[in-house]
Amino acid sequence: MVIPDQIEGRTVSGIGNNAFYNCRSLTNVTIPSGVTTIGDNAFYNCSSLANVTIPSVVTTIGNQAFGYCYKLTNVVIPDSVTTLGTYLFWCCDTLASVTLPDALTTLPNNTFGGCTSLTTIELPNTLTTIGDTAFAGFSSLTNVVIPDSVTTLGTYLFNGCTCLTTVTLPKGRTTIPTGIFNNCTSLTNVVIPAGVTTIEDNAFVSCTALTTVELPNTLTTIKDYAFYNCASLPSIVIPNSITTLGAGAFSCCYAFTTITLPNGLGMISDSCFSECSSLTNLVIPSSVTSIGNSAFASCAALTRITIPDTVTSVSDSAFFCCVGLTSATLPSSLTYLPSEIFGYCFNLRAVYFQGNAPGADWSAFDCDSDIIFYYRPSTTGWEDLSANTGYPARLWNPTIQAGTHGFGPHANGYYFNISGAPDIPIQVEACTNLTQACWEPLLTTTLSNGSLDFTDASSTNFPVRFYRIIGP
């Protein structure tokens, strides 16, 4: 179809709203050179339209102007265009090439949503705003560079871009928007630019190929489910600038083996690390005061946890179904153990208490395991705790002291004696710097007769060494 320059002596200067709406047999359109505007839904659902030429005087193209034009393969938007409508090429699933105008400042909501054949797009350096879901369902897109001129990024921007492997984010941003890379299942590497302070909800949900994430020291907040189901991510260093981790922030990160938590973190939120089933090493910093519901539930590879004495509250099911957990050390600051805090921890054998017996829900240790509670001298309440939970309590009182060979350097190394109640489990550890406190296990055993002579044969390899005894 060739649209004439004039109709009844009047110059055609625009194509009105719904002008060719649902014209399913239309295959080609030549728009006259005098047209400056293309209205809303102008060619909506022209499902056979394969070619369209937009003249270089057009300044505005309306909402959904080419929505559901399934046969459209190539579009050049001239530099004269300054305004594009929302859902402009919605579900144009054979569109393989688009040229955007050089002076464009705004790419509105859902511009290319569902354009499953587009593999790449070049964004102009004049662009300042990209709207919500602008590239959602752009499932053939493999890489994109967002220019530094962009100051506003929409939510769920690349939602479902399942072939996207790399992306360059603009500098100068403070926020990574909600759901921006939701379900980008081929994305492997992300560098969050310096200056970003917040990663919003669901930002990287189900980025199942993601293996590397670099977080800047400006970051203070990671919101709910931001990295949920990033199933291939093996580890992450969370900078000390972080003060808030949202609910489920790293839930279902199945490949996680280690987590470095920030020293300024005050709370570990609900389900924050639940189902991180490969997590073996966990250090909870002394800044933490509370641990939320199911925070570490189903962390099946976790074998040991120590809760610092700053923690005053742990919520239901915090360590539920941690089936590899064998021991836990609980602080004196924790005065109540809630429902199923250690439920279904079938291999839990020892719980070491640093203070008086806490109150406990009857199901706190609902795990059918042969648990023994170990308590310190001069603490109280153990009969009540045992009666409530059904598990026995025993005195745990190992003491380092002089032995048969005295105390200190000896012919075979540094020597001392350990005494305490018979048959209590102990682990001897050493470190060379109390400030860094990187403790190395030297011996794990049982005080079978209530006494043990210990010699550290490697002590001569260090200028100074400190020793401690903990529950294994």
GROMACS .gro file of C-alpha atoms in nm:
model
  472
    1MET     CA    1   0.000   0.000   0.000
    2VAL     CA    2   0.117   0.352  -0.089
    3ILE     CA    3  -0.044   0.620   0.126
    4PRO     CA    4  -0.092   0.928  -0.097
    5ASP     CA    5   0.067   1.266  -0.024
    6GLN     CA    6  -0.271   1.435  -0.047
    7ILE     CA    7  -0.632   1.337  -0.004
    8GLU     CA    8  -0.894   1.566  -0.162
    9GLY     CA    9  -0.636   1.842  -0.190
   10ARG     CA   10  -0.525   1.818   0.170
   11THR     CA   11  -0.169   1.719   0.261
   12VAL     CA   12  -0.145   1.398   0.461
   13SER     CA   13   0.057   1.502   0.768
   14GLY     CA   14  -0.028   1.221   1.006
   15ILE     CA   15  -0.158   0.868   1.034
   16GLY     CA   16  -0.432   0.865   1.293
   17ASN     CA   17  -0.498   0.638   1.586
   18ASN     CA   18  -0.615   0.290   1.479
   19ALA     CA   19  -0.586   0.389   1.111
   20PHE     CA   20  -0.492   0.041   0.991
   21TYR     CA   21  -0.587  -0.147   1.305
   22ASN     CA   22  -0.623  -0.522   1.245
   23CYS     CA   23  -0.559  -0.500   0.868
   24ARG     CA   24  -0.421  -0.851   0.859
   25SER     CA   25  -0.374  -0.867   0.480
   26LEU     CA   26  -0.157  -0.556   0.461
   27THR     CA   27   0.198  -0.658   0.358
   28ASN     CA   28   0.379  -0.334   0.263
   29VAL     CA   29   0.333   0.032   0.351
   30THR     CA   30   0.496   0.342   0.205
   31ILE     CA   31   0.429   0.643   0.423
   32PRO     CA   32   0.434   0.981   0.241
   33SER     CA   33   0.714   1.229   0.306
   34GLY     CA   34   0.483   1.488   0.467
   35VAL     CA   35   0.377   1.267   0.759
   36THR     CA   36   0.512   1.383   1.097
   37THR     CA   37   0.307   1.166   1.335
   38ILE     CA   38   0.204   0.802   1.344
   39GLY     CA   39  -0.078   0.755   1.593
   40ASP     CA   40  -0.156   0.496   1.860
   41ASN     CA   41  -0.231   0.146   1.724
   42ALA     CA   42  -0.185   0.278   1.369
   43PHE     CA   43  -0.071  -0.061   1.235
   44TYR     CA   44  -0.166  -0.274   1.535
   45ASN     CA   45  -0.208  -0.643   1.451
   46CYS     CA   46  -0.125  -0.598   1.084
   47SER     CA   47  -0.002  -0.952   1.111
   48SER     CA   48   0.117  -0.980   0.746
   49LEU     CA   49   0.302  -0.645   0.736
   50ALA     CA   50   0.661  -0.723   0.632
   51ASN     CA   51   0.796  -0.384   0.525
   52VAL     CA   52   0.740  -0.027   0.632
   53THR     CA   53   0.930   0.286   0.536
   54ILE     CA   54   0.912   0.572   0.785
   55PRO     CA   55   0.994   0.913   0.628
   56SER     CA   56   1.265   1.134   0.777
   57VAL     CA   57   1.021   1.405   0.893
   58VAL     CA   58   0.828   1.188   1.139
   59THR     CA   59   0.876   1.310   1.496
   60THR     CA   60   0.629   1.097   1.693
   61ILE     CA   61   0.526   0.732   1.679
   62GLY     CA   62   0.239   0.639   1.911
   63ASN     CA   63   0.166   0.358   2.155
   64GLN     CA   64   0.152   0.005   2.007
   65ALA     CA   65   0.183   0.151   1.657
   66PHE     CA   66   0.335  -0.174   1.528
   67GLY     CA   67   0.223  -0.414   1.798
   68TYR     CA   68   0.166  -0.773   1.682
   69CYS     CA   69   0.313  -0.709   1.336
   70TYR     CA   70   0.442  -1.065   1.327
   71LYS     CA   71   0.604  -1.050   0.980
   72LEU     CA   72   0.794  -0.724   1.031
   73THR     CA   73   1.167  -0.804   1.006
   74ASN     CA   74   1.349  -0.473   0.971
   75VAL     CA   75   1.272  -0.117   1.082
   76VAL     CA   76   1.475   0.202   1.050
   77ILE     CA   77   1.344   0.479   1.276
   78PRO     CA   78   1.476   0.807   1.131
   79ASP     CA   79   1.673   1.060   1.335
   80SER     CA   80   1.381   1.304   1.316
   81VAL     CA   81   1.184   1.091   1.563
   82THR     CA   82   1.204   1.223   1.920
   83THR     CA   83   0.909   1.042   2.079
   84LEU     CA   84   0.827   0.672   2.078
   85GLY     CA   85   0.513   0.521   2.231
   86THR     CA   86   0.486   0.232   2.474
   87TYR     CA   87   0.460  -0.128   2.348
   88LEU     CA   88   0.579   0.003   2.011
   89PHE     CA   89   0.694  -0.330   1.866
   90TRP     CA   90   0.516  -0.554   2.115
   91CYS     CA   91   0.541  -0.921   2.014
   92CYS     CA   92   0.694  -0.851   1.672
   93ASP     CA   93   0.856  -1.191   1.702
   94THR     CA   94   1.033  -1.195   1.361
   95LEU     CA   95   1.179  -0.845   1.396
   96ALA     CA   96   1.554  -0.899   1.355
   97SER     CA   97   1.690  -0.546   1.312
   98VAL     CA   98   1.599  -0.202   1.446
   99THR     CA   99   1.785   0.124   1.402
  100LEU     CA  100   1.706   0.385   1.668
  101PRO     CA  101   1.733   0.762   1.609
  102ASP     CA  102   2.060   0.926   1.718
  103ALA     CA  103   1.893   1.192   1.933
  104LEU     CA  104   1.645   0.968   2.117
  105THR     CA  105   1.630   1.036   2.492
  106THR     CA  106   1.357   0.796   2.609
  107LEU     CA  107   1.287   0.434   2.532
  108PRO     CA  108   0.941   0.382   2.685
  109ASN     CA  109   0.785   0.085   2.862
  110ASN     CA  110   0.774  -0.246   2.672
  111THR     CA  111   0.920  -0.100   2.352
  112PHE     CA  112   1.057  -0.435   2.235
  113GLY     CA  113   0.871  -0.672   2.464
  114GLY     CA  114   0.838  -1.017   2.306
  115CYS     CA  115   1.068  -0.941   2.010
  116THR     CA  116   1.216  -1.286   2.025
  117SER     CA  117   1.428  -1.262   1.706
  118LEU     CA  118   1.627  -0.948   1.788
  119THR     CA  119   1.983  -1.051   1.874
  120THR     CA  120   2.140  -0.711   1.932
  121ILE     CA  121   2.049  -0.345   1.957
  122GLU     CA  122   2.263  -0.033   1.962
  123LEU     CA  123   2.144   0.230   2.206
  124PRO     CA  124   2.222   0.596   2.127
  125ASN     CA  125   2.446   0.796   2.362
  126THR     CA  126   2.169   1.055   2.402
  127LEU     CA  127   1.944   0.809   2.581
  128THR     CA  128   1.860   0.904   2.941
  129THR     CA  129   1.558   0.685   3.023
  130ILE     CA  130   1.471   0.323   2.950
  131GLY     CA  131   1.123   0.226   3.069
  132ASP     CA  132   0.985  -0.080   3.245
  133THR     CA  133   1.017  -0.415   3.060
  134ALA     CA  134   1.150  -0.234   2.752
  135PHE     CA  135   1.333  -0.551   2.640
  136ALA     CA  136   1.125  -0.813   2.822
  137GLY     CA  137   1.106  -1.142   2.636
  138PHE     CA  138   1.383  -1.025   2.399
  139SER     CA  139   1.490  -1.388   2.410
  140SER     CA  140   1.758  -1.384   2.135
  141LEU     CA  141   1.948  -1.083   2.274
  142THR     CA  142   2.303  -1.192   2.362
  143ASN     CA  143   2.471  -0.873   2.480
  144VAL     CA  144   2.393  -0.510   2.541
  145VAL     CA  145   2.583  -0.197   2.636
  146ILE     CA  146   2.376   0.062   2.820
  147PRO     CA  147   2.539   0.402   2.765
  148ASP     CA  148   2.650   0.611   3.062
  149SER     CA  149   2.402   0.880   2.955
  150VAL     CA  150   2.119   0.663   3.092
  151THR     CA  151   2.011   0.780   3.437
  152THR     CA  152   1.679   0.594   3.467
  153LEU     CA  153   1.635   0.220   3.417
  154GLY     CA  154   1.293   0.058   3.436
  155THR     CA  155   1.186  -0.246   3.632
  156TYR     CA  156   1.205  -0.597   3.480
  157LEU     CA  157   1.397  -0.439   3.194
  158PHE     CA  158   1.550  -0.762   3.057
  159ASN     CA  159   1.297  -1.002   3.206
  160GLY     CA  160   1.313  -1.334   3.020
  161CYS     CA  161   1.609  -1.241   2.799
  162THR     CA  162   1.722  -1.601   2.814
  163CYS     CA  163   2.019  -1.567   2.574
  164LEU     CA  164   2.171  -1.257   2.734
  165THR     CA  165   2.528  -1.344   2.844
  166THR     CA  166   2.690  -1.007   2.914
  167VAL     CA  167   2.568  -0.661   2.997
  168THR     CA  168   2.745  -0.334   3.065
  169LEU     CA  169   2.559  -0.118   3.314
  170PRO     CA  170   2.589   0.261   3.308
  171LYS     CA  171   2.806   0.445   3.557
  172GLY     CA  172   2.662   0.701   3.796
  173ARG     CA  173   2.364   0.492   3.907
  174THR     CA  174   2.265   0.442   4.271
  175THR     CA  175   2.004   0.167   4.223
  176ILE     CA  176   1.976  -0.161   4.033
  177PRO     CA  177   1.600  -0.176   3.959
  178THR     CA  178   1.347  -0.441   4.058
  179GLY     CA  179   1.359  -0.754   3.843
  180ILE     CA  180   1.597  -0.601   3.588
  181PHE     CA  181   1.757  -0.935   3.496
  182ASN     CA  182   1.480  -1.166   3.614
  183ASN     CA  183   1.509  -1.507   3.443
  184CYS     CA  184   1.812  -1.415   3.232
  185THR     CA  185   1.922  -1.776   3.236
  186SER     CA  186   2.240  -1.732   3.026
  187LEU     CA  187   2.386  -1.434   3.210
  188THR     CA  188   2.726  -1.543   3.348
  189ASN     CA  189   2.896  -1.233   3.484
  190VAL     CA  190   2.777  -0.910   3.646
  191VAL     CA  191   2.979  -0.613   3.768
  192ILE     CA  192   2.772  -0.369   3.974
  193PRO     CA  193   2.918  -0.020   3.914
  194ALA     CA  194   3.073   0.184   4.195
  195GLY     CA  195   2.821   0.430   4.335
  196VAL     CA  196   2.532   0.182   4.349
  197THR     CA  197   2.384   0.171   4.700
  198THR     CA  198   2.079  -0.054   4.650
  199ILE     CA  199   1.995  -0.369   4.458
  200GLU     CA  200   1.616  -0.389   4.445
  201ASP     CA  201   1.381  -0.689   4.483
  202ASN     CA  202   1.414  -0.980   4.238
  203ALA     CA  203   1.692  -0.808   4.043
  204PHE     CA  204   1.870  -1.133   3.944
  205VAL     CA  205   1.606  -1.397   4.014
  206SER     CA  206   1.677  -1.729   3.835
  207CYS     CA  207   1.996  -1.612   3.666
  208THR     CA  208   2.089  -1.978   3.677
  209ALA     CA  209   2.417  -1.948   3.478
  210LEU     CA  210   2.556  -1.662   3.686
  211THR     CA  211   2.898  -1.757   3.825
  212THR     CA  212   3.056  -1.421   3.913
  213VAL     CA  213   2.912  -1.114   4.083
  214GLU     CA  214   3.122  -0.815   4.185
  215LEU     CA  215   2.963  -0.586   4.442
  216PRO     CA  216   3.099  -0.234   4.508
  217ASN     CA  217   3.191  -0.095   4.851
  218THR     CA  218   2.919   0.169   4.807
  219LEU     CA  219   2.644  -0.093   4.833
  220THR     CA  220   2.438  -0.078   5.153
  221THR     CA  221   2.120  -0.273   5.073
  222ILE     CA  222   2.034  -0.594   4.890
  223LYS     CA  223   1.658  -0.634   4.890
  224ASP     CA  224   1.420  -0.932   4.893
  225TYR     CA  225   1.504  -1.226   4.663
  226ALA     CA  226   1.760  -1.019   4.472
  227PHE     CA  227   1.974  -1.325   4.387
  228TYR     CA  228   1.712  -1.595   4.440
  229ASN     CA  229   1.786  -1.919   4.250
  230CYS     CA  230   2.123  -1.808   4.112
  231ALA     CA  231   2.192  -2.177   4.114
  232SER     CA  232   2.547  -2.173   3.968
  233LEU     CA  233   2.694  -1.895   4.182
  234PRO     CA  234   2.965  -2.065   4.392
  235SER     CA  235   3.043  -1.785   4.635
  236ILE     CA  236   3.002  -1.416   4.694
  237VAL     CA  237   3.189  -1.154   4.895
  238ILE     CA  238   2.936  -0.917   5.045
  239PRO     CA  239   3.114  -0.587   5.120
  240ASN     CA  240   3.129  -0.448   5.473
  241SER     CA  241   2.925  -0.148   5.355
  242ILE     CA  242   2.615  -0.371   5.350
  243THR     CA  243   2.378  -0.317   5.643
  244THR     CA  244   2.062  -0.481   5.505
  245LEU     CA  245   1.999  -0.816   5.336
  246GLY     CA  246   1.637  -0.873   5.238
  247ALA     CA  247   1.425  -1.184   5.278
  248GLY     CA  248   1.536  -1.467   5.050
  249ALA     CA  249   1.816  -1.251   4.909
  250PHE     CA  250   2.035  -1.554   4.832
  251SER     CA  251   1.784  -1.834   4.875
  252CYS     CA  252   1.829  -2.138   4.648
  253CYS     CA  253   2.186  -2.046   4.552
  254TYR     CA  254   2.258  -2.417   4.540
  255ALA     CA  255   2.627  -2.387   4.443
  256PHE     CA  256   2.722  -2.157   4.734
  257THR     CA  257   3.007  -2.313   4.932
  258THR     CA  258   3.120  -2.009   5.132
  259ILE     CA  259   2.968  -1.677   5.229
  260THR     CA  260   3.156  -1.380   5.367
  261LEU     CA  261   2.904  -1.175   5.563
  262PRO     CA  262   2.968  -0.805   5.629
  263ASN     CA  263   3.073  -0.679   5.970
  264GLY     CA  264   2.801  -0.414   5.971
  265LEU     CA  265   2.508  -0.649   5.914
  266GLY     CA  266   2.250  -0.621   6.190
  267MET     CA  267   1.996  -0.886   6.088
  268ILE     CA  268   1.991  -1.201   5.876
  269SER     CA  269   1.643  -1.186   5.723
  270ASP     CA  270   1.383  -1.457   5.669
  271SER     CA  271   1.499  -1.732   5.427
  272CYS     CA  272   1.803  -1.521   5.340
  273PHE     CA  273   2.024  -1.824   5.267
  274SER     CA  274   1.767  -2.103   5.273
  275GLU     CA  275   1.835  -2.401   5.046
  276CYS     CA  276   2.198  -2.305   4.987
  277SER     CA  277   2.254  -2.678   4.989
  278SER     CA  278   2.632  -2.672   4.919
  279LEU     CA  279   2.718  -2.420   5.190
  280THR     CA  280   2.988  -2.568   5.413
  281ASN     CA  281   3.138  -2.265   5.584
  282LEU     CA  282   2.949  -1.995   5.771
  283VAL     CA  283   3.079  -1.721   5.999
  284ILE     CA  284   2.810  -1.500   6.152
  285PRO     CA  285   2.964  -1.159   6.235
  286SER     CA  286   2.936  -1.008   6.581
  287SER     CA  287   2.727  -0.719   6.445
  288VAL     CA  288   2.427  -0.950   6.395
  289THR     CA  289   2.157  -0.929   6.663
  290SER     CA  290   1.878  -1.137   6.506
  291ILE     CA  291   1.832  -1.429   6.267
  292GLY     CA  292   1.501  -1.460   6.082
  293ASN     CA  293   1.262  -1.743   6.000
  294SER     CA  294   1.424  -2.023   5.796
  295ALA     CA  295   1.731  -1.806   5.742
  296PHE     CA  296   1.954  -2.110   5.682
  297ALA     CA  297   1.688  -2.378   5.637
  298SER     CA  298   1.792  -2.676   5.420
  299CYS     CA  299   2.160  -2.579   5.411
  300ALA     CA  300   2.232  -2.950   5.392
  301ALA     CA  301   2.614  -2.933   5.375
  302LEU     CA  302   2.656  -2.710   5.680
  303THR     CA  303   2.823  -2.917   5.955
  304ARG     CA  304   2.878  -2.668   6.234
  305ILE     CA  305   2.747  -2.329   6.340
  306THR     CA  306   2.847  -2.082   6.610
  307ILE     CA  307   2.605  -1.804   6.692
  308PRO     CA  308   2.785  -1.499   6.838
  309ASP     CA  309   2.691  -1.352   7.176
  310THR     CA  310   2.545  -1.039   7.011
  311VAL     CA  311   2.247  -1.241   6.885
  312THR     CA  312   1.942  -1.205   7.108
  313SER     CA  313   1.674  -1.345   6.878
  314VAL     CA  314   1.655  -1.643   6.644
  315SER     CA  315   1.322  -1.713   6.472
  316ASP     CA  316   1.135  -2.032   6.384
  317SER     CA  317   1.307  -2.294   6.167
  318ALA     CA  318   1.625  -2.088   6.134
  319PHE     CA  319   1.835  -2.402   6.076
  320PHE     CA  320   1.551  -2.636   5.982
  321CYS     CA  321   1.651  -2.945   5.783
  322CYS     CA  322   2.027  -2.874   5.797
  323VAL     CA  323   2.074  -3.248   5.770
  324GLY     CA  324   2.457  -3.235   5.776
  325LEU     CA  325   2.475  -3.028   6.094
  326THR     CA  326   2.657  -3.214   6.373
  327SER     CA  327   2.719  -2.941   6.632
  328ALA     CA  328   2.595  -2.596   6.731
  329THR     CA  329   2.729  -2.342   6.979
  330LEU     CA  330   2.467  -2.108   7.125
  331PRO     CA  331   2.540  -1.784   7.316
  332SER     CA  332   2.427  -1.676   7.662
  333SER     CA  333   2.243  -1.384   7.497
  334LEU     CA  334   1.996  -1.626   7.339
  335THR     CA  335   1.725  -1.684   7.599
  336TYR     CA  336   1.463  -1.868   7.392
  337LEU     CA  337   1.479  -2.139   7.126
  338PRO     CA  338   1.174  -2.119   6.897
  339SER     CA  339   0.980  -2.381   6.706
  340GLU     CA  340   1.196  -2.616   6.497
  341ILE     CA  341   1.503  -2.397   6.512
  342PHE     CA  342   1.694  -2.725   6.461
  343GLY     CA  343   1.402  -2.933   6.335
  344TYR     CA  344   1.493  -3.227   6.111
  345CYS     CA  345   1.866  -3.182   6.178
  346PHE     CA  346   1.900  -3.559   6.187
  347ASN     CA  347   2.277  -3.568   6.242
  348LEU     CA  348   2.295  -3.309   6.519
  349ARG     CA  349   2.484  -3.465   6.808
  350ALA     CA  350   2.610  -3.182   7.031
  351VAL     CA  351   2.476  -2.841   7.132
  352TYR     CA  352   2.713  -2.627   7.339
  353PHE     CA  353   2.553  -2.360   7.557
  354GLN     CA  354   2.756  -2.061   7.676
  355GLY     CA  355   2.512  -1.946   7.945
  356ASN     CA  356   2.211  -2.059   8.145
  357ALA     CA  357   1.959  -2.292   7.983
  358PRO     CA  358   1.727  -2.097   7.754
  359GLY     CA  359   1.356  -2.144   7.733
  360ALA     CA  360   1.258  -2.362   7.440
  361ASP     CA  361   0.958  -2.465   7.233
  362TRP     CA  362   0.902  -2.838   7.264
  363SER     CA  363   0.979  -2.877   6.891
  364ALA     CA  364   1.302  -2.676   6.892
  365PHE     CA  365   1.503  -2.997   6.844
  366ASP     CA  366   1.241  -3.201   6.662
  367CYS     CA  367   1.493  -3.413   6.477
  368ASP     CA  368   1.499  -3.768   6.615
  369SER     CA  369   1.872  -3.736   6.679
  370ASP     CA  370   2.095  -3.847   6.968
  371ILE     CA  371   2.162  -3.493   7.086
  372ILE     CA  372   2.348  -3.410   7.405
  373PHE     CA  373   2.330  -3.062   7.556
  374TYR     CA  374   2.667  -2.948   7.699
  375TYR     CA  375   2.665  -2.673   7.959
  376ARG     CA  376   2.926  -2.461   8.137
  377PRO     CA  377   3.000  -2.472   8.512
  378SER     CA  378   2.779  -2.256   8.737
  379THR     CA  379   2.497  -2.237   8.484
  380THR     CA  380   2.140  -2.342   8.563
  381GLY     CA  381   1.810  -2.463   8.420
  382TRP     CA  382   1.925  -2.785   8.255
  383GLU     CA  383   1.675  -3.019   8.411
  384ASP     CA  384   1.388  -2.809   8.279
  385LEU     CA  385   1.538  -2.789   7.928
  386SER     CA  386   1.595  -3.163   7.918
  387ALA     CA  387   1.242  -3.232   8.042
  388ASN     CA  388   1.095  -2.998   7.780
  389THR     CA  389   1.292  -3.129   7.482
  390GLY     CA  390   1.366  -3.487   7.582
  391TYR     CA  391   1.745  -3.461   7.545
  392PRO     CA  392   2.008  -3.509   7.821
  393ALA     CA  393   2.240  -3.234   7.948
  394ARG     CA  394   2.601  -3.285   8.059
  395LEU     CA  395   2.865  -3.063   8.216
  396TRP     CA  396   3.128  -2.940   7.968
  397ASN     CA  397   3.427  -2.800   8.155
  398PRO     CA  398   3.762  -2.861   7.979
  399THR     CA  399   4.049  -2.666   8.136
  400ILE     CA  400   4.405  -2.606   8.013
  401GLN     CA  401   4.651  -2.654   8.298
  402ALA     CA  402   4.999  -2.777   8.389
  403GLY     CA  403   5.051  -3.151   8.357
  404THR     CA  404   5.317  -3.415   8.418
  405HIS     CA  405   5.570  -3.224   8.210
  406GLY     CA  406   5.474  -2.882   8.338
  407PHE     CA  407   5.332  -2.615   8.107
  408GLY     CA  408   5.495  -2.461   7.800
  409PRO     CA  409   5.788  -2.546   7.571
  410HIS     CA  410   5.890  -2.909   7.587
  411ALA     CA  411   6.131  -3.138   7.402
  412ASN     CA  412   5.862  -3.240   7.152
  413GLY     CA  413   5.681  -2.908   7.128
  414TYR     CA  414   5.451  -2.688   7.333
  415TYR     CA  415   5.292  -2.895   7.612
  416PHE     CA  416   4.994  -2.867   7.846
  417ASN     CA  417   4.732  -3.087   8.009
  418ILE     CA  418   4.356  -3.073   7.948
  419SER     CA  419   4.124  -3.188   8.223
  420GLY     CA  420   3.747  -3.198   8.258
  421ALA     CA  421   3.443  -3.418   8.293
  422PRO     CA  422   3.497  -3.769   8.151
  423ASP     CA  423   3.392  -3.845   7.793
  424ILE     CA  424   3.323  -3.487   7.684
  425PRO     CA  425   3.414  -3.401   7.323
  426ILE     CA  426   3.680  -3.134   7.268
  427GLN     CA  427   3.866  -2.967   6.983
  428VAL     CA  428   4.204  -2.799   7.038
  429GLU     CA  429   4.268  -2.504   6.807
  430ALA     CA  430   4.555  -2.261   6.757
  431CYS     CA  431   4.612  -1.925   6.592
  432THR     CA  432   4.899  -1.679   6.561
  433ASN     CA  433   4.704  -1.353   6.569
  434LEU     CA  434   4.412  -1.287   6.805
  435THR     CA  435   4.305  -0.982   6.606
  436GLN     CA  436   4.243  -1.183   6.288
  437ALA     CA  437   4.153  -1.495   6.489
  438CYS     CA  438   4.205  -1.748   6.212
  439TRP     CA  439   4.185  -2.061   6.426
  440GLU     CA  440   4.335  -2.388   6.302
  441PRO     CA  441   4.205  -2.719   6.441
  442LEU     CA  442   4.487  -2.934   6.584
  443LEU     CA  443   4.304  -3.218   6.758
  444THR     CA  444   3.948  -3.345   6.791
  445THR     CA  445   3.896  -3.610   7.055
  446THR     CA  446   3.710  -3.716   7.369
  447LEU     CA  447   3.838  -3.676   7.726
  448SER     CA  448   3.781  -4.046   7.784
  449ASN     CA  449   3.931  -4.044   8.136
  450GLY     CA  450   3.878  -3.677   8.210
  451SER     CA  451   4.242  -3.590   8.132
  452LEU     CA  452   4.465  -3.555   7.825
  453ASP     CA  453   4.830  -3.455   7.778
  454PHE     CA  454   4.865  -3.243   7.465
  455THR     CA  455   5.181  -3.150   7.273
  456ASP     CA  456   5.188  -2.921   6.970
  457ALA     CA  457   5.484  -3.054   6.771
  458SER     CA  458   5.454  -2.776   6.512
  459SER     CA  459   5.475  -2.491   6.766
  460THR     CA  460   5.842  -2.427   6.686
  461ASN     CA  461   5.740  -2.317   6.334
  462PHE     CA  462   5.572  -2.006   6.474
  463PRO     CA  463   5.712  -1.709   6.669
  464VAL     CA  464   5.397  -1.703   6.883
  465ARG     CA  465   5.089  -1.926   6.910
  466PHE     CA  466   4.762  -1.906   7.103
  467TYR     CA  467   4.547  -2.205   7.202
  468ARG     CA  468   4.181  -2.259   7.286
  469ILE     CA  469   3.939  -2.546   7.340
  470ILE     CA  470   3.596  -2.554   7.181
  471GLY     CA  471   3.323  -2.811   7.128
  472PRO     CA  472   3.374  -2.996   6.798
   0.00000   0.00000   0.00000
